[in-house]
mmCIF file of C-alpha atoms in Angstrom:
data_model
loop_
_atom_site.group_PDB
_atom_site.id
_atom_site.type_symbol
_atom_site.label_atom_id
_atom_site.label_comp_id
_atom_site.label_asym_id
_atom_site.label_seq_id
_atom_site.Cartn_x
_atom_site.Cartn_y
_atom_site.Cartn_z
ATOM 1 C CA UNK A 1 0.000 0.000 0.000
ATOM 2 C CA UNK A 2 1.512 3.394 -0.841
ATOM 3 C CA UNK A 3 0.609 6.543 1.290
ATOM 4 C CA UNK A 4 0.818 10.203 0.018
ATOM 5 C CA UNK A 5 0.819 13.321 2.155
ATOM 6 C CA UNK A 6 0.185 16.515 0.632
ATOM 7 C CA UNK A 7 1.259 20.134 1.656
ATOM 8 C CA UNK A 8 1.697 23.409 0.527
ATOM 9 C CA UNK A 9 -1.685 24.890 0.221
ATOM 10 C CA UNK A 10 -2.568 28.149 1.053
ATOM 11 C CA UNK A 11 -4.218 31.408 0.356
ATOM 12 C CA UNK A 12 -2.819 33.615 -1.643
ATOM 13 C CA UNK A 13 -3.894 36.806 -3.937
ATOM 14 C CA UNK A 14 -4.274 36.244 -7.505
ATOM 15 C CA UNK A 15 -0.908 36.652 -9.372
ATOM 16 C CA UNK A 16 0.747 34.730 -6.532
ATOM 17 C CA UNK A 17 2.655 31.623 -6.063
ATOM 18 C CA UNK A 18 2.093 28.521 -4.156
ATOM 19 C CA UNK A 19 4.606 25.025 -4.262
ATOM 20 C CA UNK A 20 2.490 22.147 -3.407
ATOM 21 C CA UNK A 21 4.181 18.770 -2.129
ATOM 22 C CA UNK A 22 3.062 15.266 -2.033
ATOM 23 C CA UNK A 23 5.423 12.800 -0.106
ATOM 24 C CA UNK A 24 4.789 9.441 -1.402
ATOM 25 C CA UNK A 25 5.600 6.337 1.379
ATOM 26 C CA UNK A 26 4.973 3.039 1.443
ATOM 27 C CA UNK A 27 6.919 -0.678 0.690
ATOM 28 C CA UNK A 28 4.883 -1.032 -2.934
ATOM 29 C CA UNK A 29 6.172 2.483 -3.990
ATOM 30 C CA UNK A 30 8.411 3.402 -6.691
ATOM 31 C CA UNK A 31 9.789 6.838 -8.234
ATOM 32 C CA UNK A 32 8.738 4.717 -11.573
ATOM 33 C CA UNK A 33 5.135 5.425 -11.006
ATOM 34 C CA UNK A 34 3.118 7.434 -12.432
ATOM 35 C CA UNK A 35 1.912 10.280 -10.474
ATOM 36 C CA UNK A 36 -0.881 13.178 -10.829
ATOM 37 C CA UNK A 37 -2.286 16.367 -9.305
ATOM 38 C CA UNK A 38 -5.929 16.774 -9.475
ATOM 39 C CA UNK A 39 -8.071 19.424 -8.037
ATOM 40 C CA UNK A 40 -11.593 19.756 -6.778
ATOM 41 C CA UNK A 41 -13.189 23.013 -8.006
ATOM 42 C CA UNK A 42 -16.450 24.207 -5.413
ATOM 43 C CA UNK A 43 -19.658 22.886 -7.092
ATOM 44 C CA UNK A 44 -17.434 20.772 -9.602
ATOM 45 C CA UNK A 45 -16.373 17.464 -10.367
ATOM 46 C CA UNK A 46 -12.653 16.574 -9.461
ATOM 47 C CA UNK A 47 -10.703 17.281 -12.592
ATOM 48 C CA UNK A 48 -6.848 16.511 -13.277
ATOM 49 C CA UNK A 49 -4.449 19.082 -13.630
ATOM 50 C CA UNK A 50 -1.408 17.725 -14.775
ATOM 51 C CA UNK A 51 0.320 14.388 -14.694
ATOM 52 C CA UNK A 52 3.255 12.803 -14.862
ATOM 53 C CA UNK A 53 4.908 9.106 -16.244
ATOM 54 C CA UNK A 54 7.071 6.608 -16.106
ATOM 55 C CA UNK A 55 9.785 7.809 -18.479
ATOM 56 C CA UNK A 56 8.877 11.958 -17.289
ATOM 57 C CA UNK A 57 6.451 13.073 -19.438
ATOM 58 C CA UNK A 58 4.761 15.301 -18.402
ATOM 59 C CA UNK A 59 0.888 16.832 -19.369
ATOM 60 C CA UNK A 60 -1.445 19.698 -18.741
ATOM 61 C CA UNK A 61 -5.173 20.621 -18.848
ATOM 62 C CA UNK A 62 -5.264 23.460 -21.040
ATOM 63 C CA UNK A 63 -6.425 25.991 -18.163
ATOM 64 C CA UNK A 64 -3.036 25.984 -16.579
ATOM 65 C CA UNK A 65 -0.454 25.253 -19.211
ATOM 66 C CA UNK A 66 2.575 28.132 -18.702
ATOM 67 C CA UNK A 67 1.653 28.672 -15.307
ATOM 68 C CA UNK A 68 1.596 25.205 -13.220
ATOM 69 C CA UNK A 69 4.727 22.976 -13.458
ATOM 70 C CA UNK A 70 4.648 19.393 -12.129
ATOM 71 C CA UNK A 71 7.760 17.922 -11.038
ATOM 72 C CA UNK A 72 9.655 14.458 -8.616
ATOM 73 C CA UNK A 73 12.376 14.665 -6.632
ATOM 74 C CA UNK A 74 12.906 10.597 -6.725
ATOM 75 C CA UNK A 75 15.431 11.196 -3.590
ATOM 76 C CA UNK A 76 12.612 12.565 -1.434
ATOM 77 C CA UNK A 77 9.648 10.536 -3.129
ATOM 78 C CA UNK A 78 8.001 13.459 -3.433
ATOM 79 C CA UNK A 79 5.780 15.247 -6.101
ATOM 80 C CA UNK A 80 5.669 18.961 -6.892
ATOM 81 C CA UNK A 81 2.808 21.379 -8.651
ATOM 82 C CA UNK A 82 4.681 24.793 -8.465
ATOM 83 C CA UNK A 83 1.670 26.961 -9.257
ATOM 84 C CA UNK A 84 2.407 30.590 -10.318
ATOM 85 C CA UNK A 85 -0.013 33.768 -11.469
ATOM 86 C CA UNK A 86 -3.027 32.132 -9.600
ATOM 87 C CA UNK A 87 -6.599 32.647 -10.472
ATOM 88 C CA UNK A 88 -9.359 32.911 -7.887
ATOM 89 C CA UNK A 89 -10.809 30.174 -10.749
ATOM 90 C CA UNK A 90 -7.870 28.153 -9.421
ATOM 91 C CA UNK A 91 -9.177 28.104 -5.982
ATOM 92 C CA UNK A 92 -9.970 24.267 -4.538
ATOM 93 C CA UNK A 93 -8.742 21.197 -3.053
ATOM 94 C CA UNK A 94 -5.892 19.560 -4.561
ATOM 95 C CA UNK A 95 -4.948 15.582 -4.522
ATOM 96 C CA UNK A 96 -2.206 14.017 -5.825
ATOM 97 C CA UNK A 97 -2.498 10.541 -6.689
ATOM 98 C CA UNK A 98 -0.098 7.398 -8.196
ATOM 99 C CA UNK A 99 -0.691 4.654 -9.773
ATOM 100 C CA UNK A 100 1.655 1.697 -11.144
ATOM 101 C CA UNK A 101 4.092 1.825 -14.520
ATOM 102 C CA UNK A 102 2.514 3.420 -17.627
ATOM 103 C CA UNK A 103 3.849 5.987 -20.653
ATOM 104 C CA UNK A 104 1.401 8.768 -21.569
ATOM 105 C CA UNK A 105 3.106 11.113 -23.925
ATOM 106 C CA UNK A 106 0.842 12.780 -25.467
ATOM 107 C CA UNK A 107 -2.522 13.528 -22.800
ATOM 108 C CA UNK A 108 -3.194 13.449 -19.076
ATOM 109 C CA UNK A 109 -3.465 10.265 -17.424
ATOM 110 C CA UNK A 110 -6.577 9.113 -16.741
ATOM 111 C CA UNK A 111 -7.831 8.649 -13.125
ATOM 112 C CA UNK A 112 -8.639 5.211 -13.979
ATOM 113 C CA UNK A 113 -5.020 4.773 -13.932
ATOM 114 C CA UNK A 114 -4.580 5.898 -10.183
ATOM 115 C CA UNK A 115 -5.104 3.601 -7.431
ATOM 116 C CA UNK A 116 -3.662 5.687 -3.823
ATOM 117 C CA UNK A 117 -5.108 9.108 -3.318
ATOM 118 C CA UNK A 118 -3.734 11.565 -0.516
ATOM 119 C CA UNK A 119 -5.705 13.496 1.921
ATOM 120 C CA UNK A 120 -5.867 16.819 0.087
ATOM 121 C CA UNK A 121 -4.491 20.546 0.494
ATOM 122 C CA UNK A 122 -6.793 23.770 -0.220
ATOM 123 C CA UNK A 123 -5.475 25.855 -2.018
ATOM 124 C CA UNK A 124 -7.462 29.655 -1.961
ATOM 125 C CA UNK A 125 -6.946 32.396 -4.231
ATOM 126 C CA UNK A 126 -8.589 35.925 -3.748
ATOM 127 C CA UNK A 127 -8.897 38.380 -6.110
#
């Protein structure tokens, strides 16, 4: 069973900057699987934000490509979303999740593909 712990959120004005962490534990875990953020908007369905595979690739939903940046440290086992020029439309809870061994190049993996979820971090931004 693999645990994940996220941190980082916060409130923040819009235009600011947030780092959010997820520290992945665990006996089953590996820096070789894939890994996601997703995000729970208020009154919305939980949508993923970006994503990130086996061999580094690394994907987007269109709303925050140039701002949001996913990223692993494999020494620390933990996952990044550094989050710059917020949007009170970015406001929500944030996940991370992983999942076992998979390559998607070209799209955002699908939660399907996930199978440990962490706890959540809210992130707020006013405007």
């Amino acid at each position: 069973q693999v645990q994940l712990v996220e941190s980082g959120g916060g409130s923040v004005q819009a235009g600011g900057s947030l780092r959010l962490s997820c520290v992945a534990s665990g006996h089953t875990y590996t820096n070789y699987f894939v890994m996601g953020w997703f995000r729970r908007c208020p009154g919305k369905e939980r949508e993923g934000v970006a994503s990130i595979d086996s061999d580094l690739n690394t994907n987007y939903i269109d709303s925050v490509k140039g701002r949001f940046t996913i990223s692993k440290d494999y020494a620390k086992k933990t996952l990044y979303l550094q989050m710059n020029n917020l949007k009170p439309e970015d406001t929500a809870m944030y996940y991370c999740a992983t999942g076992g061994y998979a390559i998607w190049r070209t799209s955002l993996i699908p939660e399907a593909a996930y199978s440990s979820w962490g706890q959540g971090t809210q992130v707020t931004v006013s405007s």
